[in-house]
Coordinates of C-alpha atoms in Angstrom, one line a residue:
X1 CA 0.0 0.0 0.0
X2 CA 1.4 3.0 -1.0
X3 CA 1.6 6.7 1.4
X4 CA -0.3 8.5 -0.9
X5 CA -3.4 5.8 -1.1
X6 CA -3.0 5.5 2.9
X7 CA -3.4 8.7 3.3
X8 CA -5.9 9.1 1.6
X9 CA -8.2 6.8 3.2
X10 CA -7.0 7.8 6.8
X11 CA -8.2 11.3 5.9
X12 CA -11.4 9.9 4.4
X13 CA -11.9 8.5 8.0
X14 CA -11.8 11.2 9.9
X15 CA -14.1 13.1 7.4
X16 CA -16.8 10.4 8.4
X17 CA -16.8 10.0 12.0
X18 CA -19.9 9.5 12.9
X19 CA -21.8 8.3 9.6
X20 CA -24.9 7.0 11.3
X21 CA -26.1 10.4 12.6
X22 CA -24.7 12.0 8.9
X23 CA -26.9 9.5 6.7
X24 CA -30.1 10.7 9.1
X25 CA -29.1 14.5 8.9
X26 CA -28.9 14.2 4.5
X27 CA -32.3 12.1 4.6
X28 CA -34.2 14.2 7.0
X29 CA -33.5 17.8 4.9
X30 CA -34.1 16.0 1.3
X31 CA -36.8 17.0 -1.2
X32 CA -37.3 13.6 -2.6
X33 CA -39.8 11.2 -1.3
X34 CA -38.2 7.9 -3.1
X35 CA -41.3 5.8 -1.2
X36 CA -44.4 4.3 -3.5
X37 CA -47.8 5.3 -2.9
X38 CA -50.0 2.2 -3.6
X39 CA -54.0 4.0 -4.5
X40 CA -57.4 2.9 -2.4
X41 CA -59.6 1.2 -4.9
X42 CA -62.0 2.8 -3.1
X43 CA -60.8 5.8 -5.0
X44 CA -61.5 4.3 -8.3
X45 CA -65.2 4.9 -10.6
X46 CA -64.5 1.1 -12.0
X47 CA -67.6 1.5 -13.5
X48 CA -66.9 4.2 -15.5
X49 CA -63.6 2.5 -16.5
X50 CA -65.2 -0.7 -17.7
X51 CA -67.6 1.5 -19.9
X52 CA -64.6 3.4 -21.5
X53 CA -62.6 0.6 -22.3
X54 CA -65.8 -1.2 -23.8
X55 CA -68.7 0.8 -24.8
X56 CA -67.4 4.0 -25.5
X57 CA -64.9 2.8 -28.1
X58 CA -67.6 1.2 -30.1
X59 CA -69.0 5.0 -31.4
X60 CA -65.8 5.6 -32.6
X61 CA -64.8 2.1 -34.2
X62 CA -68.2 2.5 -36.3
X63 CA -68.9 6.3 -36.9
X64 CA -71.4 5.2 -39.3
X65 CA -73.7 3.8 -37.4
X66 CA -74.2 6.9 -35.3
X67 CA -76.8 9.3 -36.1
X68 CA -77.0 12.8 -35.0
X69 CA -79.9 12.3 -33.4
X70 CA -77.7 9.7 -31.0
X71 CA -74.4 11.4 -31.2
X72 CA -76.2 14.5 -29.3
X73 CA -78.4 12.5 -27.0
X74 CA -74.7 10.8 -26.1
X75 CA -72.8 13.5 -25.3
X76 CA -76.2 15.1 -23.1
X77 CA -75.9 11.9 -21.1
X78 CA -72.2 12.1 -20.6
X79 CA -72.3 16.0 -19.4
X80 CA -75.1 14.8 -17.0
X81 CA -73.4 11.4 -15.2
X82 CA -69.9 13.6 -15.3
X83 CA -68.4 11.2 -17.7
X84 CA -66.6 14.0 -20.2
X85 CA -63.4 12.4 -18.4
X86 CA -60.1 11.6 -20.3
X87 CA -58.3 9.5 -17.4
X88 CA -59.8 6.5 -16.3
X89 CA -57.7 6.2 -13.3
X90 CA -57.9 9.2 -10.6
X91 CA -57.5 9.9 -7.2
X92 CA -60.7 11.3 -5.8
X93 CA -58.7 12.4 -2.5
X94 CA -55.4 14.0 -2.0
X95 CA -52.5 11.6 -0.9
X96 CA -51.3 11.3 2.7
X97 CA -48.6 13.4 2.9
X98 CA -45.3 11.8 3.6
X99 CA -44.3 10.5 7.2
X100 CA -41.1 12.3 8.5
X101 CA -38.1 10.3 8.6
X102 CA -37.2 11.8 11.9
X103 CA -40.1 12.6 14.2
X104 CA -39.8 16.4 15.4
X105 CA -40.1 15.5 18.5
X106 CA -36.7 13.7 18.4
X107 CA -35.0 16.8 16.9
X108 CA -35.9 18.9 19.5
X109 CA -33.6 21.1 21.8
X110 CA -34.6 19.3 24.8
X111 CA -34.2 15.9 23.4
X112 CA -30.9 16.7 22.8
X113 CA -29.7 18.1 25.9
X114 CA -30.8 15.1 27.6
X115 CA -28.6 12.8 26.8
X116 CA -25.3 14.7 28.4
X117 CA -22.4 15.8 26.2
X118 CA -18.9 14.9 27.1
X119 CA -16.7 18.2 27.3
X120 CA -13.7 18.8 25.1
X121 CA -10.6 17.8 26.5
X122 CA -7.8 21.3 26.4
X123 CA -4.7 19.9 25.0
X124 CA -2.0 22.5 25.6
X125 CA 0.0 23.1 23.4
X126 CA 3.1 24.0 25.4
X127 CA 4.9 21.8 27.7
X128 CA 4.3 22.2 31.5
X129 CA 7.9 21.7 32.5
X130 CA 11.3 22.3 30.9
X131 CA 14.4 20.8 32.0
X132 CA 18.2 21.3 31.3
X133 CA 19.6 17.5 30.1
X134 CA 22.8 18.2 28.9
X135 CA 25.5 15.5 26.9
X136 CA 22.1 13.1 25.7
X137 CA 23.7 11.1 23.5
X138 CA 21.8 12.4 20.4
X139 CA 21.4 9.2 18.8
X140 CA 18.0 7.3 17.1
X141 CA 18.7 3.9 17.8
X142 CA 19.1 4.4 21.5
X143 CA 17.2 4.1 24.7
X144 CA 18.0 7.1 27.2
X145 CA 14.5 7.5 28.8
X146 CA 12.2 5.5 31.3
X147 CA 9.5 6.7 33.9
X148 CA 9.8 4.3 37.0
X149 CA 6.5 2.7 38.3
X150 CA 7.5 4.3 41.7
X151 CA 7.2 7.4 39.7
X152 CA 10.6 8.3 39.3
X153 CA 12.7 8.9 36.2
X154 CA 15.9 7.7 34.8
X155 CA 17.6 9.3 32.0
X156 CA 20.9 8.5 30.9
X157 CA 23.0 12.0 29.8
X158 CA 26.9 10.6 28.2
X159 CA 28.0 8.1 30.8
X160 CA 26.1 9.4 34.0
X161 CA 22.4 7.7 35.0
X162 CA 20.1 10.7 36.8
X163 CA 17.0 9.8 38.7
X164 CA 14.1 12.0 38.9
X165 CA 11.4 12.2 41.5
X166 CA 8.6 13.4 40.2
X167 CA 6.9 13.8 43.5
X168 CA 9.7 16.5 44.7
X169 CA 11.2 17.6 41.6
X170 CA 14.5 16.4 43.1
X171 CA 17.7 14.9 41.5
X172 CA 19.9 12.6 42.2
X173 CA 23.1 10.5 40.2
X174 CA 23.0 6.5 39.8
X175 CA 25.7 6.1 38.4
X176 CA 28.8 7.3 36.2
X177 CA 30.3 5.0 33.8
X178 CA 33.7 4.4 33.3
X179 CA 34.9 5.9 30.1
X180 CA 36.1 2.8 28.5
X181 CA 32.6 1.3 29.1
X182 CA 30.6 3.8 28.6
X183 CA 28.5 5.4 27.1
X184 CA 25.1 4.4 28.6
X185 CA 23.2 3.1 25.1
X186 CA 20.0 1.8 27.5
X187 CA 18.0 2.2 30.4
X188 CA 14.9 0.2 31.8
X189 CA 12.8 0.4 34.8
X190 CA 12.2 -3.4 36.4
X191 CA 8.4 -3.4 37.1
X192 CA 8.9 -3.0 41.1
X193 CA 9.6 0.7 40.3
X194 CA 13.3 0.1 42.4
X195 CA 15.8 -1.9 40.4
X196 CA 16.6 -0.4 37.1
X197 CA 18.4 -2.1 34.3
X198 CA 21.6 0.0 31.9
X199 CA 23.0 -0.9 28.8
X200 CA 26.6 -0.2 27.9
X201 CA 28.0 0.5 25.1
X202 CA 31.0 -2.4 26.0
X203 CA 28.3 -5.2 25.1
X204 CA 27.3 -5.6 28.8
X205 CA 24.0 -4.5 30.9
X206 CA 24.2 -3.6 34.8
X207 CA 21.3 -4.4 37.5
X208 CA 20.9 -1.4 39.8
X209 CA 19.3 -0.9 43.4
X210 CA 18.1 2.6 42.8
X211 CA 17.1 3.0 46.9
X212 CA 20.7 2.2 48.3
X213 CA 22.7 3.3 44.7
X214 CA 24.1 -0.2 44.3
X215 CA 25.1 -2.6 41.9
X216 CA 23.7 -5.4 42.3
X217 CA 25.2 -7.7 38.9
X218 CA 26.5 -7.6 35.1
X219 CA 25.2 -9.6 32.8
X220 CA 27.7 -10.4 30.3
X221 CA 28.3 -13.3 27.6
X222 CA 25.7 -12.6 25.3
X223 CA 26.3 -9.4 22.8
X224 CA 28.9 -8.6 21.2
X225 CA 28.4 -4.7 20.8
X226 CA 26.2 -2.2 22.5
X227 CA 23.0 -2.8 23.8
X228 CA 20.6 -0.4 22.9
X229 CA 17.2 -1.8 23.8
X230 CA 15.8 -3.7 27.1
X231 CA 12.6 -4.5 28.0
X232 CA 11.5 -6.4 31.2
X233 CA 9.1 -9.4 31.6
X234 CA 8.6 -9.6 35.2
X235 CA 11.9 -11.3 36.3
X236 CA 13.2 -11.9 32.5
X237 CA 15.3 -8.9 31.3
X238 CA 14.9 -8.9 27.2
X239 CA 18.1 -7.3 25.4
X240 CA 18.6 -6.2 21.9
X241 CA 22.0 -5.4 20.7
X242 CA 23.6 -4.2 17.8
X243 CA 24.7 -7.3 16.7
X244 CA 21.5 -8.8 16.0
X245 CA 20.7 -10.8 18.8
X246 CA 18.0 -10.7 21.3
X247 CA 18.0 -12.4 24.3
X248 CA 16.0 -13.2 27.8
X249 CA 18.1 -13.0 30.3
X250 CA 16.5 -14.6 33.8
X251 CA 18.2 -12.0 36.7
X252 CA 17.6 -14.6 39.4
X253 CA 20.3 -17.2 38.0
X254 CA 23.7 -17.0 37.5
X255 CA 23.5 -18.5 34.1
X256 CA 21.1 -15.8 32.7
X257 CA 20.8 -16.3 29.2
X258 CA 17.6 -18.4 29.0
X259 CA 16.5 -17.9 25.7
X260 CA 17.6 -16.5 22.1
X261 CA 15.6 -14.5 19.3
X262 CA 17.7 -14.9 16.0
X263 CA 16.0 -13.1 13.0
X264 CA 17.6 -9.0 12.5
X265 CA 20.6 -8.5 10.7
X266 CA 21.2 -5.2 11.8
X267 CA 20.8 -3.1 15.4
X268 CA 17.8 -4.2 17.0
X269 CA 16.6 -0.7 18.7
X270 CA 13.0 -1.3 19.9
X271 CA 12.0 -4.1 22.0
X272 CA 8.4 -4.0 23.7
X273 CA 6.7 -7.4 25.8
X274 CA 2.6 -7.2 25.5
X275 CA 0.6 -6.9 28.7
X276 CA -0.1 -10.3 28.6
X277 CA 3.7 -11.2 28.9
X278 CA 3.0 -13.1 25.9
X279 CA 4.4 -11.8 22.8
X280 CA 7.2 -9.7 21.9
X281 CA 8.0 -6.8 19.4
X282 CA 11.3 -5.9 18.1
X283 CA 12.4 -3.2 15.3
X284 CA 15.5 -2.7 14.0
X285 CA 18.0 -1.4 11.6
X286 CA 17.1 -3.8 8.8
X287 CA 13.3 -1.9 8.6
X288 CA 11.7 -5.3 10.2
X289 CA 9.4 -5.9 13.4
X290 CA 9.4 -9.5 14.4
X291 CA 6.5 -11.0 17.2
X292 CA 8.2 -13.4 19.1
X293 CA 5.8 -16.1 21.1
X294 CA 7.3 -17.5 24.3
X295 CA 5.2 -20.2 24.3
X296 CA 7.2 -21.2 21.5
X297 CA 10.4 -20.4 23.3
X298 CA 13.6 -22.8 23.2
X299 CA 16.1 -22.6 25.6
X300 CA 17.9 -25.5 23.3
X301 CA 18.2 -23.1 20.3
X302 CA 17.1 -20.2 18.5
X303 CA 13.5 -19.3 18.9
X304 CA 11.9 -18.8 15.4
X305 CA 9.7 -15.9 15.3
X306 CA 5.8 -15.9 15.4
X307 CA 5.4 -13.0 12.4
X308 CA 8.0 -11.6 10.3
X309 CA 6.5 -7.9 9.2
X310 CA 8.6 -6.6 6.2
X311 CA 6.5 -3.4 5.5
X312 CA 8.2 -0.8 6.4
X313 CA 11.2 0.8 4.5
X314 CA 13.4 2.6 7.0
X315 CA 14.2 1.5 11.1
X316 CA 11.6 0.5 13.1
X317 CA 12.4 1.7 16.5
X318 CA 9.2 3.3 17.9
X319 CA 6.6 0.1 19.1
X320 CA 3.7 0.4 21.4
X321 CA 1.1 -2.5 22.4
X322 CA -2.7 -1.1 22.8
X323 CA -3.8 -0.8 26.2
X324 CA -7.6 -2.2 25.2
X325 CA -6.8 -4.4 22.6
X326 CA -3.9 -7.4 23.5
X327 CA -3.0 -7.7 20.1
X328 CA -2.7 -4.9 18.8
X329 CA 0.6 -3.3 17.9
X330 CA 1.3 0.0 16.8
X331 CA 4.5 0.7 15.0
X332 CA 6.0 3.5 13.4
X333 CA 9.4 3.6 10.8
X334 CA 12.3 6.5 10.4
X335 CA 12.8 9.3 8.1
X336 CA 12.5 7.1 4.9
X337 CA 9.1 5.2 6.0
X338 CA 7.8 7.7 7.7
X339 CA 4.5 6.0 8.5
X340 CA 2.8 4.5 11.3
X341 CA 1.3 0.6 10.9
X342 CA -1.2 -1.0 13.2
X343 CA -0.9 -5.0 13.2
X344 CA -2.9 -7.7 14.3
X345 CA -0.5 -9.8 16.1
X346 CA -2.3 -12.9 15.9
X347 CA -2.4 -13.1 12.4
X348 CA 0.4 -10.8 10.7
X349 CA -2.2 -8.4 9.2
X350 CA -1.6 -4.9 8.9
X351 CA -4.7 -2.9 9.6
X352 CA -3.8 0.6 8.4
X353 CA -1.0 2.4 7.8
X354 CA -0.7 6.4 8.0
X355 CA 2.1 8.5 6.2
X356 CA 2.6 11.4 8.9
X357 CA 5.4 13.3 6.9
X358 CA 8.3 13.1 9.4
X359 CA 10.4 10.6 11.0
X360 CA 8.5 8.7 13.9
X361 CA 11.3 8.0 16.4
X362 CA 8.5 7.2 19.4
X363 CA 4.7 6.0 20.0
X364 CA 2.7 6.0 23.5
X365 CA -0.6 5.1 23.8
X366 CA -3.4 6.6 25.9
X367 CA -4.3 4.6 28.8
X368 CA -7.6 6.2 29.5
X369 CA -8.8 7.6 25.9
X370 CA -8.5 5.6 22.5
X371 CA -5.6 8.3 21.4
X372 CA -2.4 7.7 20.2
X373 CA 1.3 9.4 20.5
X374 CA 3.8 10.1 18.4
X375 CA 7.1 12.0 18.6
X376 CA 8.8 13.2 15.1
X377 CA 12.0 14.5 13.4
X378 CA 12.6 17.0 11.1
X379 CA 11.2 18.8 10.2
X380 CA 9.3 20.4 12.9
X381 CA 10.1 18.0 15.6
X382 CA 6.5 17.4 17.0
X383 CA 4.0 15.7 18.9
X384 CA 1.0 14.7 17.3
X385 CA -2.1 13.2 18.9
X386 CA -3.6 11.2 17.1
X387 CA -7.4 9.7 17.4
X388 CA -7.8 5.9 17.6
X389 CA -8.9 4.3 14.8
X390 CA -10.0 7.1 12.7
X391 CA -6.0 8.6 12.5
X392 CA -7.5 12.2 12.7
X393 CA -5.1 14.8 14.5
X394 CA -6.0 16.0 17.7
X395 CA -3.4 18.2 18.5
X396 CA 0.3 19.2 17.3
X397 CA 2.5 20.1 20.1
X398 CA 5.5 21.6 19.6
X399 CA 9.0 23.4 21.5
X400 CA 11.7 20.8 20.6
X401 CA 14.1 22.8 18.1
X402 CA 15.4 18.7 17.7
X403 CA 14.3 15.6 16.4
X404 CA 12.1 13.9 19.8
X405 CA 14.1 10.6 20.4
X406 CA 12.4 9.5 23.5
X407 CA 9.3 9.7 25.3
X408 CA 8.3 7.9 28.1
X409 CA 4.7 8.2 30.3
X410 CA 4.3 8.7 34.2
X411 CA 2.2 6.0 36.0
X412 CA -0.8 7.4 36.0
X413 CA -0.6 8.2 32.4
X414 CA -1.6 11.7 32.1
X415 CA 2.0 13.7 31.9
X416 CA 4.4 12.4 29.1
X417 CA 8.0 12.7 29.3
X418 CA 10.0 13.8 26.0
X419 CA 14.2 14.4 25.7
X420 CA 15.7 15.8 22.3
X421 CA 18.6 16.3 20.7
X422 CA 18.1 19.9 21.7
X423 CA 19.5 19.0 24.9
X424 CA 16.3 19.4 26.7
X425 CA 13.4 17.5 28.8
X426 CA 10.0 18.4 28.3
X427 CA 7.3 17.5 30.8
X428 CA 3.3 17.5 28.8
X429 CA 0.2 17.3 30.0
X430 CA -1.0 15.6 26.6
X431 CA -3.2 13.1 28.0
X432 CA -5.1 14.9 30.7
X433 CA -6.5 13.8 34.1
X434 CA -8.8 10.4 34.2
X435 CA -12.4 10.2 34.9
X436 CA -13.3 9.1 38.1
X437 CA -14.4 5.7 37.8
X438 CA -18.3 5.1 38.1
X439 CA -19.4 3.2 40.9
X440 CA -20.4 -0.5 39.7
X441 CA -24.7 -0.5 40.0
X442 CA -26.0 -2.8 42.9
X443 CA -26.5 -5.9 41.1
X444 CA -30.2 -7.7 42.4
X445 CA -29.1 -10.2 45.3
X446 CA -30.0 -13.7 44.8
X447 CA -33.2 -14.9 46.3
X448 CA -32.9 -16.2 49.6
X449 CA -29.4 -15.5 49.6
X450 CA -29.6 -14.6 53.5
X451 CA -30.8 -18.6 54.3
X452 CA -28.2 -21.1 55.2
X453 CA -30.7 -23.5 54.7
X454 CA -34.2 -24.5 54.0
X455 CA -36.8 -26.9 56.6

């Protein structure tokens, strides 16, 4: 499918949003009544129709044998039983007029406000917070920013790891790499919001304890250049390195490779496990996303992947699972694709794809509203918010002066998280505040659910 036909039909979608209540709208204002109206034969003088198609031919078949006498005497009757007609089918009473479509009292004002509307969301268009984050590695095929579920921050600037509370606004330093290590290529947040995992650019990944600042292990043996990509899976620690390779790594064992992905040629840069722990995405270099099944996994030999996606033409770095839908992937390529794809993971198909001009280097999805975000590249280095599944933009947000290589979400999913090659962290409040749940209705108890038994 080529950009010009995808986009196309993306923007045809958000022209027809709603088509249910547009097909109602065009019927209800038309001229044209397209409905038959089927006559009473009540309506109908069949008598004088039989006598017109039989009788009152036969004077004009045979001229001849009228006289005057009986031509006059015929024409006197005619005037006197109303029978100087030319049409032998009439209606004696007007037609019903048409039934509306729409009954007015359904178009009413007050119909309408009952049925409450749900407000606009304000998407600013200016980020909330702006942060110095000097020496980030300016580099697309890296992994310098992760929001901690103990809402915290870790961003890796040259060879030093800062944390970020975002309860306090305060700052603190991991670590610092040594030179001939360094830099840090990675970082990744373990789902207990305290241990966070750091990729080096020797080949090797270290296992922090972010509450007492210390090392805990090195995982080493696996890659053979930089690691770029991590991704955790409860106690499995997924890693993606230039070389290729992918591998789960089980942080509990001291032999921690316990299983291997074999299928990029080039620098895999995007790793991302499903909610379901299931499947896994990976992007890289070589413009391919491979799912990988662990119920499939070997710890013999190389897993063969689940679906080998080849449509994109430029690195796949940017992935991002839906939040409502398990298989669902979202993925989006670099400055020669330029597009965003959305896959069906069970089956390999891709469900639409959406040319949005600029280099996608991240995706995040809403967790609250069926919305999607993406950070770009040249050339104005955007966000865009995107609408789920109609592709219509919501919002462009822009400040970065440089392409948006990272983005990251806070816990709660409202404030998103955004570094540059401008040298700069940017806090947004893209995704707004949640709803407050609805209380769940009082179901009916069951009948004589207060007996323990019955005499």
């Amino acid at each position: 499918m080529d950009a010009g036909s995808v986009n196309s039909s993306s923007n045809m979608k958000g022209q027809s949003r709603f088509p249910l209540q547009e097909q109602l709208l065009q019927r209800r204002t038309s001229k044209e009544n397209l409905d038959r109206f089927i006559p009473n034969r009540s309506a109908m003088d069949l008598d004088y129709a039989h006598y017109m198609l039989t009788e009152g031919k036969k004077g004009k078949e045979n001229p001849a044998a009228n006289s005057p006498s009986r031509e006059a005497y015929r024409k006197q009757l005619a005037e006197t039983l109303n029978m100087n007609r030319t049409r032998i089918l009439a209606f004696k009473n007007k037609p019903p007029a048409p039934v509306e479509l729409i009954p007015q009292e359904h178009t009413s004002l007050s119909h309408l406000q009952a049925k409450p509307t749900k407000p606009r969301r304000h998407i600013p268009q200016t980020s909330e917070r702006t942060l110095d984050a000097p020496d980030l590695v300016d580099d697309f095929y890296l992994n310098l920013l992760d929001w901690g579920s103990s809402n915290v921050l870790a961003i890796a600037l040259g060879s030093t790891v800062y944390l970020w509370d975002a309860t306090d606004g305060s700052t603190s330093e991991l670590v610092t790499i040594d030179d001939e290590i360094g830099p840090v290529t990675s970082v990744s947040w373990a789902p207990d919001g305290r241990h966070i995992a750091i990729g080096l650019n020797n080949s090797e990944v270290q296992l922090w304890d972010s509450a007492s600042n210390r090392q805990l292990r090195t995982l080493r043996g696996g890659h053979r250049s930089r690691v770029g990509s991590l991704a955790w899976n409860n106690h499995i620690l997924t890693t993606g390195g230039m070389d290729g390779q992918i591998f789960n790594n089980d942080v509990r064992i001291r032999s921690h490779i316990v299983e291997t992905y074999r299928g990029h040629q080039q620098e895999v840069c995007g790793l991302k496990w499903s909610a379901s722990g299931q499947q896994l995405a990976s992007g890289g270099n070589d413009n391919l996303v491979h799912i990988w099944d662990r119920s499939v996994a070997s710890s013999n030999s190389a897993t063969q992947w689940l679906h080998r996606l080849e449509d994109h033409t430029s690195a796949v770095k940017a992935l991002a699972w839906c939040p409502f839908q398990g298989n669902l992937l979202a993925t989006g390529g670099g400055g020669g694709d330029r597009c965003i794809k959305f896959w069906n993971t069970h089956t390999g198909a891709c469900l639409n794809s959406v040319d949005t001009g600029s280099q996608v280097c991240s995706l995040l999805w809403n967790k609250n509203e069926r919305e999607l975000l993406s950070s770009h590249g040249f050339t104005q280095n955007q966000l865009t918010l995107w609408k789920y599944p109609s592709m219509v933009k919501m919002g462009e947000l822009t400040g970065h002066t440089s392409r948006v290589l990272f983005m990251t979400q806070s816990p709660d999913g409202c404030t998103v998280a955004t570094a540059a090659g401008d040298e700069t962290l940017r806090f947004w409040n893209v995704f707004g505040v949640p709803e407050v749940a609805k209380a769940a209705p009082k179901s009916n108890p069951e009948p004589f659910s207060h007996l323990t038994r019955i005499r």
